[in-house]
CSV table of C-alpha atoms in Angstrom, one decimal:
chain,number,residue,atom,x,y,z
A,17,UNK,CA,6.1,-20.6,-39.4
A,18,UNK,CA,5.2,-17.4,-41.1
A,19,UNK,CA,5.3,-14.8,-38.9
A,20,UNK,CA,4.0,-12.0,-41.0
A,21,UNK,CA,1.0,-13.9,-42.3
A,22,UNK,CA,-0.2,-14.7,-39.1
A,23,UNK,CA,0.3,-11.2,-37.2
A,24,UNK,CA,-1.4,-9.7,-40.2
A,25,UNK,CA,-4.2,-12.0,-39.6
A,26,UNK,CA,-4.8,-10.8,-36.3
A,27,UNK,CA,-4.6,-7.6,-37.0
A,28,UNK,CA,-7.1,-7.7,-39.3
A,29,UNK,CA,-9.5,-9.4,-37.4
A,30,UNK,CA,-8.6,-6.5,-34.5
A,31,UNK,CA,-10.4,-4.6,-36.7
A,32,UNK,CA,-13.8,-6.4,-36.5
A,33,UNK,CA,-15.0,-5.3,-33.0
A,34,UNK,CA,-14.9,-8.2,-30.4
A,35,UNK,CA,-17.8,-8.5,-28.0
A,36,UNK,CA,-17.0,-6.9,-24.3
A,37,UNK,CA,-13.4,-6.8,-24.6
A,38,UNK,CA,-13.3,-10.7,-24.7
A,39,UNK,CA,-10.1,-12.2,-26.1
A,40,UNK,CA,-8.3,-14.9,-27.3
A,41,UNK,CA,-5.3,-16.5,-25.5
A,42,UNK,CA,-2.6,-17.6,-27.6
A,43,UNK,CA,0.0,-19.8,-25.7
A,44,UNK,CA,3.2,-20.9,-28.2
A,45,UNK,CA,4.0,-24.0,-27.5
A,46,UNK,CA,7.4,-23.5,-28.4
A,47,UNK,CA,9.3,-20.7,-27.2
A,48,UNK,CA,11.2,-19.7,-30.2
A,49,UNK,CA,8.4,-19.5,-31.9
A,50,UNK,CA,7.1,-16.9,-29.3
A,51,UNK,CA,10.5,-15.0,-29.3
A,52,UNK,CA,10.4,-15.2,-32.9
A,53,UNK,CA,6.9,-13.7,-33.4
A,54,UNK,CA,7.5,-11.3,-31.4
A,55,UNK,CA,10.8,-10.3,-33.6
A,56,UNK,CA,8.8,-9.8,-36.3
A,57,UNK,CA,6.1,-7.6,-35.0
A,58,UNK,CA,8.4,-5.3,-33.7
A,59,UNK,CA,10.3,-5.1,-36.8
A,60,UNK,CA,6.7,-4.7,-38.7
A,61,UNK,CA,5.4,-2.5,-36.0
A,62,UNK,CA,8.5,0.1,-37.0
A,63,UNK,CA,7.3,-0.1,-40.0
A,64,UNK,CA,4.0,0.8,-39.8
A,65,UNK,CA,3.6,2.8,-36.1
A,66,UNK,CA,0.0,3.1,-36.1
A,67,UNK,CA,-0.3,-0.9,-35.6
A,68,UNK,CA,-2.1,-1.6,-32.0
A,69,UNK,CA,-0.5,-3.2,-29.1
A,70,UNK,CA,-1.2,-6.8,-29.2
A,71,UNK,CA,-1.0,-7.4,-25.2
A,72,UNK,CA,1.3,-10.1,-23.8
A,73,UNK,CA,2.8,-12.4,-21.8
A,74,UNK,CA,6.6,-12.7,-22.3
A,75,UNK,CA,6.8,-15.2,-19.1
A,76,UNK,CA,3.5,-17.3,-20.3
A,77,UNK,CA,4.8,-17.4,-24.4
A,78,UNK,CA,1.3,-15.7,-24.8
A,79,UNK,CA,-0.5,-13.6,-27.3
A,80,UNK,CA,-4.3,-12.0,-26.2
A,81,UNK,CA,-5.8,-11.0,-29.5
A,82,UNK,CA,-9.6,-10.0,-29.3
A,83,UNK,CA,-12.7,-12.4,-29.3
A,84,UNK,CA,-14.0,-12.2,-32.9
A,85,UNK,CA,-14.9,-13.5,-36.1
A,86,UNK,CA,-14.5,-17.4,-36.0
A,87,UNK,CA,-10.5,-17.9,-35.7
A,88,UNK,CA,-10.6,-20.4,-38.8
A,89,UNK,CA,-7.4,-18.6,-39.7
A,90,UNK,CA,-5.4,-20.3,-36.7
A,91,UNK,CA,-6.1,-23.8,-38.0
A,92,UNK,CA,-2.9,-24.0,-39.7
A,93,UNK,CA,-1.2,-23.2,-36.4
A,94,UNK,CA,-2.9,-25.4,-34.2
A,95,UNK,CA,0.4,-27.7,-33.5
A,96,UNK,CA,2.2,-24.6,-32.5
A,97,UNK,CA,-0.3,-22.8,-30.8
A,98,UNK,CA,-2.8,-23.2,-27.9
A,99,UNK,CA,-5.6,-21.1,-28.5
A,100,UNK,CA,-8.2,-20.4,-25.4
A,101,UNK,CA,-11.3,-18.6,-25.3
A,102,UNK,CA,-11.5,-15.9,-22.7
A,103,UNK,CA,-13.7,-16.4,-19.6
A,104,UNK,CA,-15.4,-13.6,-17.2
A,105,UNK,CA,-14.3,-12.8,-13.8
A,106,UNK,CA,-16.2,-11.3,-11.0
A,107,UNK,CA,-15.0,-9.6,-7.8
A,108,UNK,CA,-16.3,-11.3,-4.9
A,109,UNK,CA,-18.2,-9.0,-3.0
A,110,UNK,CA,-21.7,-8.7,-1.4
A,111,UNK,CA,-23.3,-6.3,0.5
A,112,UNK,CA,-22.3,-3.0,0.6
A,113,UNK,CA,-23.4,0.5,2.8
A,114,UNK,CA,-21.7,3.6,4.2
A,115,UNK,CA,-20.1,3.6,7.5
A,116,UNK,CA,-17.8,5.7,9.6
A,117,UNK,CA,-14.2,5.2,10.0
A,118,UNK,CA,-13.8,2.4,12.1
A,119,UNK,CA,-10.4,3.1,13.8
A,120,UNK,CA,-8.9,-0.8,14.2
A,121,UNK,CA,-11.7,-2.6,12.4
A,122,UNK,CA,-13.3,-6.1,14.2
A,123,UNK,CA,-11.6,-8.3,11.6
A,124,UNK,CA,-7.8,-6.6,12.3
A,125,UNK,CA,-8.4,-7.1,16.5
A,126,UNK,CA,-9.9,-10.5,15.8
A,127,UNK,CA,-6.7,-12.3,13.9
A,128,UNK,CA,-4.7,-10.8,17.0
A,129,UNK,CA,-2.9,-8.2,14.3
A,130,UNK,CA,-2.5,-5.4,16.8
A,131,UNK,CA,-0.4,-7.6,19.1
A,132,UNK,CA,1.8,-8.4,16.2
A,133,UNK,CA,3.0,-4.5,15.4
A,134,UNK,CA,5.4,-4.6,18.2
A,135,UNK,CA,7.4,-6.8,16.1
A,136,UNK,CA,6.4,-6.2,12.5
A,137,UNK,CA,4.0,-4.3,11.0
A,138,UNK,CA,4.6,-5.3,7.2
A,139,UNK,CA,7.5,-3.1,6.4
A,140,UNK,CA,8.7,-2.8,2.7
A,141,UNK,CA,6.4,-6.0,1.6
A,142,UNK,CA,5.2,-5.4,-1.7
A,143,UNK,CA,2.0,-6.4,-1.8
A,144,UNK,CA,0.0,-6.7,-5.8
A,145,UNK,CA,-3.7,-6.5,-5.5
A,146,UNK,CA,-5.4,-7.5,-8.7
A,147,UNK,CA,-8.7,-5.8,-8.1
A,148,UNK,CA,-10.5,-2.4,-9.4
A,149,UNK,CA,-7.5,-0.3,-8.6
A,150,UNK,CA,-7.3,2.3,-5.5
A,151,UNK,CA,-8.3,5.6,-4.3
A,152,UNK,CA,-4.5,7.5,-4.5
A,153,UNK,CA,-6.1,10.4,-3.0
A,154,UNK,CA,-7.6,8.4,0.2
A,155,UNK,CA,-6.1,9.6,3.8
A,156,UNK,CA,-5.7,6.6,5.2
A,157,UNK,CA,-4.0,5.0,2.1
A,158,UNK,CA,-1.4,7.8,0.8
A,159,UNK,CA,1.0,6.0,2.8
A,160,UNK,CA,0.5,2.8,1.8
A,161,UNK,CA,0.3,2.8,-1.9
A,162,UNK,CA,3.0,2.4,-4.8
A,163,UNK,CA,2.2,3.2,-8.6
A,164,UNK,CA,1.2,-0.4,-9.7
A,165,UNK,CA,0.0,-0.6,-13.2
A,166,UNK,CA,-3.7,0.2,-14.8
A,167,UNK,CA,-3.9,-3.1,-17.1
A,168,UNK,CA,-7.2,-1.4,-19.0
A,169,UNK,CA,-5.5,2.0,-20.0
A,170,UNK,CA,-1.4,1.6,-19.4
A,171,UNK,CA,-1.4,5.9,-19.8
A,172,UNK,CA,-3.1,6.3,-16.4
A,173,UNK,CA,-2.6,5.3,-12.8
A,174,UNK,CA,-4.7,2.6,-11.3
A,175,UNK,CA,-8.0,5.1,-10.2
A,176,UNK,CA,-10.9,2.7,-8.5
A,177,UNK,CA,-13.6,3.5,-10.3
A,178,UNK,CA,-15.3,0.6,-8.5
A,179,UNK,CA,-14.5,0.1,-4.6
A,180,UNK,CA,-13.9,-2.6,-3.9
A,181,UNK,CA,-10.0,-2.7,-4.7
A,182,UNK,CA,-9.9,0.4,-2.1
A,183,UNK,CA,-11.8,-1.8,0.6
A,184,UNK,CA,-9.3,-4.4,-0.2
A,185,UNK,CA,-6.2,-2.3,0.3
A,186,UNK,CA,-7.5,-0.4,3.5
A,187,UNK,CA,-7.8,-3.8,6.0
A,188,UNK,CA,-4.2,-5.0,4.3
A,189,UNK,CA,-2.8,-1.6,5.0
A,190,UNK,CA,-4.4,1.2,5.9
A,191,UNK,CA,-2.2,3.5,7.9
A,192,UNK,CA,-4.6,6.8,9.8
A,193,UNK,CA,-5.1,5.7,13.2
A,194,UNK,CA,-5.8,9.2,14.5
A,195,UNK,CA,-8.6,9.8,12.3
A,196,UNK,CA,-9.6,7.1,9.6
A,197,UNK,CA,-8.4,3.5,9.9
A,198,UNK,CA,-5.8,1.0,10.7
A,199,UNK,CA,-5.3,-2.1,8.2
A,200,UNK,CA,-3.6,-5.6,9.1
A,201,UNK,CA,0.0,-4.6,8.3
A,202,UNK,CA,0.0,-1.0,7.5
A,203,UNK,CA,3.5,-0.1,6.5
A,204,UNK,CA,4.0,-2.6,4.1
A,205,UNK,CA,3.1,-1.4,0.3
A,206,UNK,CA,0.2,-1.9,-1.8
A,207,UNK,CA,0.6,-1.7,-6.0
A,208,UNK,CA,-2.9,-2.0,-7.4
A,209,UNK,CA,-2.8,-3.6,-10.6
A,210,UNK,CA,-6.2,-2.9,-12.2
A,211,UNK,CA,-7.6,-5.3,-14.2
A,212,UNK,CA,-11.1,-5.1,-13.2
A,213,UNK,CA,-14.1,-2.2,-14.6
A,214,UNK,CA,-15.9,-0.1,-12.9
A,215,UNK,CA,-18.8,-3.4,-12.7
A,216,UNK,CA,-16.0,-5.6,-11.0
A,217,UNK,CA,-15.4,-7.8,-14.3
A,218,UNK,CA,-12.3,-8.6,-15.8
A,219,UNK,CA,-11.6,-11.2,-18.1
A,220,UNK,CA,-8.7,-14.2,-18.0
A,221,UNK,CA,-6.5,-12.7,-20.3
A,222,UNK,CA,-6.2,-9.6,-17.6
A,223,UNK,CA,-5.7,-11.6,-14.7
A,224,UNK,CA,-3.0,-13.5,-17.0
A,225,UNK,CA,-1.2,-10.0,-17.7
A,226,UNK,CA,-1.9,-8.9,-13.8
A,227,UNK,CA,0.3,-11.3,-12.3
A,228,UNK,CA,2.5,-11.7,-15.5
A,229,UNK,CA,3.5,-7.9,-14.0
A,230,UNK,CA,3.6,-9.2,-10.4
A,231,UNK,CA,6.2,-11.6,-10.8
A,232,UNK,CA,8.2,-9.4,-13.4
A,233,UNK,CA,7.9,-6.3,-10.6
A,234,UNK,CA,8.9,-9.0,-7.7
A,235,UNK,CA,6.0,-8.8,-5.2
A,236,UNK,CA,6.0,-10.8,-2.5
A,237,UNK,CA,2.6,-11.6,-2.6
A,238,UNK,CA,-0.1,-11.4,-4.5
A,239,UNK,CA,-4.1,-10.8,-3.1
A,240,UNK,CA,-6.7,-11.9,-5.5
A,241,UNK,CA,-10.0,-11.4,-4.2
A,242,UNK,CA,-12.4,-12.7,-7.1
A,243,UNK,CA,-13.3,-16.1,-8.8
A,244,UNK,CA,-15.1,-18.0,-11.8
A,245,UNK,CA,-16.6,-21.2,-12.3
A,246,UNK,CA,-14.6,-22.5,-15.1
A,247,UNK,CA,-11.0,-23.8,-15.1
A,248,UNK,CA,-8.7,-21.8,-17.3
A,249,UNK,CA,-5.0,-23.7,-18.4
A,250,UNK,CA,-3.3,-20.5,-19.6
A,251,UNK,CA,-4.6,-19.0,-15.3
A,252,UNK,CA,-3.3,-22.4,-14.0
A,253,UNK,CA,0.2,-22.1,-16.0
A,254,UNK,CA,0.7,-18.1,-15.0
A,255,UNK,CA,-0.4,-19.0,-11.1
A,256,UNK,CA,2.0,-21.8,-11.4
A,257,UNK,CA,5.1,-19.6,-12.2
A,258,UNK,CA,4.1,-17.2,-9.5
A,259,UNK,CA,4.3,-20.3,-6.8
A,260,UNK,CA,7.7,-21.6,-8.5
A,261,UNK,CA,9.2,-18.2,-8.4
A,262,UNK,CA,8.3,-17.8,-4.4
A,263,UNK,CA,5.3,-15.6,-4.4
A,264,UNK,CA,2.0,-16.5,-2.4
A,265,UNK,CA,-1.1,-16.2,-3.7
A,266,UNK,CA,-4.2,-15.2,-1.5
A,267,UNK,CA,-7.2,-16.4,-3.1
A,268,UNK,CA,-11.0,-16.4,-2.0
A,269,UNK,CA,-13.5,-18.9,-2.4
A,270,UNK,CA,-16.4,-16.9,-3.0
A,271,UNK,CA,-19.8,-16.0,-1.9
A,272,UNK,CA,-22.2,-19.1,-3.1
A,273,UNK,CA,-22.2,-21.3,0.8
A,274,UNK,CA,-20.9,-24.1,-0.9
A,275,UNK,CA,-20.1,-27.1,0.8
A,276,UNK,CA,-18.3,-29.1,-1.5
A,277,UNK,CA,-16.6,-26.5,-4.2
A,278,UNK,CA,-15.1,-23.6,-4.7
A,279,UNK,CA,-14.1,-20.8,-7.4
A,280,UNK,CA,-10.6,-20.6,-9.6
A,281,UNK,CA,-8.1,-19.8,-8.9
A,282,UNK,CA,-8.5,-20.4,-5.3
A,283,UNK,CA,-8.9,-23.8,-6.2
A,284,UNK,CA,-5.6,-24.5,-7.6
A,285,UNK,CA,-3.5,-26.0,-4.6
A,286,UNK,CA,-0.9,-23.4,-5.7
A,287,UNK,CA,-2.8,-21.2,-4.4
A,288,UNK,CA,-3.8,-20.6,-0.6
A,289,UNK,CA,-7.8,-20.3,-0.5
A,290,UNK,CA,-9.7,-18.1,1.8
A,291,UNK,CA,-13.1,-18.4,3.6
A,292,UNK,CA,-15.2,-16.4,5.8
A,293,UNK,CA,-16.1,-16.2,9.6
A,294,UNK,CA,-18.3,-13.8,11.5
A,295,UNK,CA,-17.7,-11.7,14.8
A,296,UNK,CA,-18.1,-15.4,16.2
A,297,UNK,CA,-16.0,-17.3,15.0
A,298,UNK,CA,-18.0,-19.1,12.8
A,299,UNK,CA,-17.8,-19.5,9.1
A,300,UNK,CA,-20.2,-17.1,7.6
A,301,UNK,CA,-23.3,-18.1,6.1
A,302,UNK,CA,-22.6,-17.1,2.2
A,303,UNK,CA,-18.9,-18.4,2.3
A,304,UNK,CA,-18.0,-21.5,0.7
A,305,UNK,CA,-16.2,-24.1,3.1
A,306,UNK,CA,-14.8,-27.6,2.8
A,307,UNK,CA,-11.8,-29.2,1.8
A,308,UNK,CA,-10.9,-26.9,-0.1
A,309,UNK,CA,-10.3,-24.3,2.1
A,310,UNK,CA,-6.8,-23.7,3.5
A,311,UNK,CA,-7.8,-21.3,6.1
A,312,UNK,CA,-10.9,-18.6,7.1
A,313,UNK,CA,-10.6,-15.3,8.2
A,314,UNK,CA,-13.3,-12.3,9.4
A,315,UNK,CA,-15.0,-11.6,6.1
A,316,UNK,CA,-18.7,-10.3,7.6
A,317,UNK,CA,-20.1,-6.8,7.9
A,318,UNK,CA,-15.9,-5.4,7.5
A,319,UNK,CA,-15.5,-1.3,7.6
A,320,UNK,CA,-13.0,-0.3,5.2
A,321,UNK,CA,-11.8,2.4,3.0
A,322,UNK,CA,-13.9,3.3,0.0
A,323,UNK,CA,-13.8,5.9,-3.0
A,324,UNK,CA,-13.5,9.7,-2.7
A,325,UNK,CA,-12.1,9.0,1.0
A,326,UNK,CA,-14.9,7.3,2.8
A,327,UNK,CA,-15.7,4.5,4.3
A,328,UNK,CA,-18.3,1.1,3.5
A,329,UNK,CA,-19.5,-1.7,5.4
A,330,UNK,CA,-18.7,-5.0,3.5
A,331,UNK,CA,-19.1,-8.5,3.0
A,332,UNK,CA,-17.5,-11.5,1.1
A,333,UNK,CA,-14.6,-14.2,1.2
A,334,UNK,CA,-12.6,-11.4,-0.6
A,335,UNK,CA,-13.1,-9.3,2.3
A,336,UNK,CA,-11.3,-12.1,4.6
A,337,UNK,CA,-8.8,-12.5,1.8
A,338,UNK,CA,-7.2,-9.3,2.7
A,339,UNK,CA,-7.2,-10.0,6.5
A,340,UNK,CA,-4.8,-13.1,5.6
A,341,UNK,CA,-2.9,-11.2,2.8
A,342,UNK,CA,-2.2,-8.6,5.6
A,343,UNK,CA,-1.3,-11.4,8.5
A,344,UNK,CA,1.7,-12.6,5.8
A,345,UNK,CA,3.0,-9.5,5.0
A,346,UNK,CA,3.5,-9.0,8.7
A,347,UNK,CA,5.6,-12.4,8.7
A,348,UNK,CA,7.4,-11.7,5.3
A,349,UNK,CA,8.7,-8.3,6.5
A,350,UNK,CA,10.3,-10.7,9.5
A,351,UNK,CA,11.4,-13.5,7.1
A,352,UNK,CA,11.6,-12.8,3.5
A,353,UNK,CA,12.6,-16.2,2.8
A,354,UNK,CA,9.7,-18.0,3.4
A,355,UNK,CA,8.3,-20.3,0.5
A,356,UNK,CA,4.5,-20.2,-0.5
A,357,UNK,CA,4.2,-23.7,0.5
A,358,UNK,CA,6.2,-23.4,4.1
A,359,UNK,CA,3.9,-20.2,4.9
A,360,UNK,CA,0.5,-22.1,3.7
A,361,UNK,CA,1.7,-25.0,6.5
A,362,UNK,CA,1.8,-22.1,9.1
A,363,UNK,CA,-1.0,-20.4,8.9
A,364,UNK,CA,-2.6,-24.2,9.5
A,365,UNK,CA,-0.6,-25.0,12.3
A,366,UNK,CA,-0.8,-21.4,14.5
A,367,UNK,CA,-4.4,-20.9,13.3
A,368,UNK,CA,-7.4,-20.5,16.0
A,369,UNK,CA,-10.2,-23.6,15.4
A,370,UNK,CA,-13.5,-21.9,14.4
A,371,UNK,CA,-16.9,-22.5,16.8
A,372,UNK,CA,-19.1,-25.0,15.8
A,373,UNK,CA,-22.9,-25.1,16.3
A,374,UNK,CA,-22.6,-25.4,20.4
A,375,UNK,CA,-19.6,-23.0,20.7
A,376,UNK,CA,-17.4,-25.5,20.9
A,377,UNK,CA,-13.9,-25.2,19.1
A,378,UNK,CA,-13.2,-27.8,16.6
A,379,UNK,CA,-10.0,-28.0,14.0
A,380,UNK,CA,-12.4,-29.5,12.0
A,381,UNK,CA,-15.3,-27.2,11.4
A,382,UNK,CA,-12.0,-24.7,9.8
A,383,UNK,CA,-9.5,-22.7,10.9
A,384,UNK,CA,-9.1,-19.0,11.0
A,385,UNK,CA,-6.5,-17.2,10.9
A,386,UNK,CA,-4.2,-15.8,13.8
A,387,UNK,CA,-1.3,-13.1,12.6
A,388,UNK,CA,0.4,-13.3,16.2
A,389,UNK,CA,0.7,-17.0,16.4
A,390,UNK,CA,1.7,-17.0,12.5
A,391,UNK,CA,4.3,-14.2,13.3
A,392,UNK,CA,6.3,-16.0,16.2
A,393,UNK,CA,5.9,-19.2,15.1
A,394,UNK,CA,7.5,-18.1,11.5
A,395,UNK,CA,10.5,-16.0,13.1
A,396,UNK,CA,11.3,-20.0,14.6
A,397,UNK,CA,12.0,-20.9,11.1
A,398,UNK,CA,14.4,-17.9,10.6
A,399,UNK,CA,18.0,-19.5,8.8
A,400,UNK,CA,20.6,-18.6,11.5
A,401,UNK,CA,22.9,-15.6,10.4
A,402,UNK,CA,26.5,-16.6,9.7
């Protein structure tokens, strides 16, 4: 394959802007190939210093080159490479108003958290959120966060310019109960890896490099509270590795009240999706629901941490994604060994059936989720020590 032709190619159509920061995802189909490329840029790129960054990932074999002109120039490498047009991602997130510290939220009380943190409360679980970033500089979250990684400009630290990765982060782990806010499990640590703007978009090819970093920087589990309609290979593969290598992935369902369907990634089984109740019980009007759904939690009117250290009133399946990404950090801290697929089978079998239409509890109308019951009933499966 030459090497040199092809990375001059892309950097020369670099150079023709690419709509919105869309890109191309280049998969090699062969790893030496990859290794090999990636040989040769260095070795150009010493050469000439003022080349850009083509961003990758070394675990995936890809290559994210932007979105433009027509890529006729890959056509010779079509047996070698996979090529993949970028898709948009949203956060999934609705309403949104001011509010006051809430102290223990509804959602935390409701999944029974508080009567878990006399056994656990999270500690040491390293927790990636791929969302807008975080507010460093937020009271109830100075404790709680580590330095993560800013995917849109590597030179600075995660800052939310958005929100709703600082809601996020607050119910898994805010840590101010005097005066702000206490989150699910709030001494275990939250690295915001921002891949998403200030609008709450990001494309594929971040969300690719987001958890590419995840598995690299060995968190235990990864929260991924946004969706897309369309079914990506290259997301698939990446999410795949993450499962293999023992990390769980949170995922919600979003906001549509689907009956029969939901968003990717939660829809990959690899994943473990998330839908939304009320202060009821009962799964909230705009959440998606159905087979697809491994498990609900409180994800209706939730108080949270916001930007410049306040507080918002929020709803949204990603809202009850964090409630669960908070229940299994508390478990995790207890019993590290725990496989995605063993701790998906848990939360099933210590969940609490919701309330249908008369108030009566049914396993089948969904299950949400209950950190107590998924606590003890995890410890059980604790290897004895030698």
């Amino acid at each position: 394959m030459d090497y040199t032709g092809l990375i001059q190619m892309l950097l020369e159509d670099m150079e023709s802007p690419a709509p919105f920061g869309a890109k191309r995802i280049l998969t090699f189909v062969n790893p030496r190939h990859y290794e090999s490329f990636q040989h040769t840029l260095q070795e150009l790129k010493a050469l000439h210093p003022e080349w850009p960054d083509l961003p990758s990932s070394h675990l995936l074999k890809t290559v994210m080159t932007p979105l433009s002109g027509s890529g006729k120039y890959l056509d010779p490498y079509k047996n070698d490479i996979l090529i993949e047009e970028d898709s948009l991602v949203k956060v999934h997130m609705l309403t949104n108003k001011a509010n006051q510290g809430p102290g223990i939220p509804y959602g935390v009380k409701q999944i029974q958290a508080p009567k878990a943190w006399s056994i656990s409360t999270g500690y040491r679980i390293k927790i990636g959120v791929i969302d807008t970033g975080a507010d460093f500089y937020h009271p109830d979250l100075r404790q709680s966060l580590a330095k993560g990684i800013n995917l849109l400009n590597r030179h600075m630290l995660p800052f939310d310019d958005n929100g709703h990765g600082t809601h996020i982060a607050g119910t898994i782990a805010a840590a101010n109960g005097t005066e702000g806010m206490i989150g699910v499990a709030p001494r275990a640590t939250i690295y915001p890896v921002k891949a998403f703007d200030h609008n709450g978009s990001a494309y594929v090819s971040d969300i690719i490099q987001g958890i590419d970093w995840c598995i690299r920087n060995k968190m235990n589990l990864i929260n991924m509270s946004f969706g897309m309609k369309t079914r990506s290979k290259a997301l698939l593969d990446i999410v795949t590795k993450a499962y293999v290598s023992g990390i769980s992935i949170i995922a919600s369902s979003g906001n549509e009240g689907k009956r029969r369907n939901i968003d990717y990634p939660a829809k990959y089984p690899q994943t473990i999706s998330i839908g939304a109740t009320d202060r009821n019980r009962r799964i909230a009007s705009f959440s998606n629901r159905g087979e697809f759904i491994d498990i609900y939690a409180p994800g209706d009117k939730i108080i949270s941490s916001w930007t410049h250290g306040k507080y918002h009133e929020m709803s949204g399946t990603s809202m009850a994604t964090s409630h669960v990404s908070g229940a299994i950090a508390l478990l995790l801290a207890q019993n590290p060994d725990l496989q995605p697929a063993e701790i998906k089978a848990l939360l099933q079998q210590t969940a609490t059936p919701l309330k249908n239409k008369k108030g009566q509890r049914r396993s089948s109308e969904g299950l949400e989720v209950n950190a107590l019951k998924l606590l003890k009933e995890g410890m059980k499966k604790k290897p004895p020590k030698p």
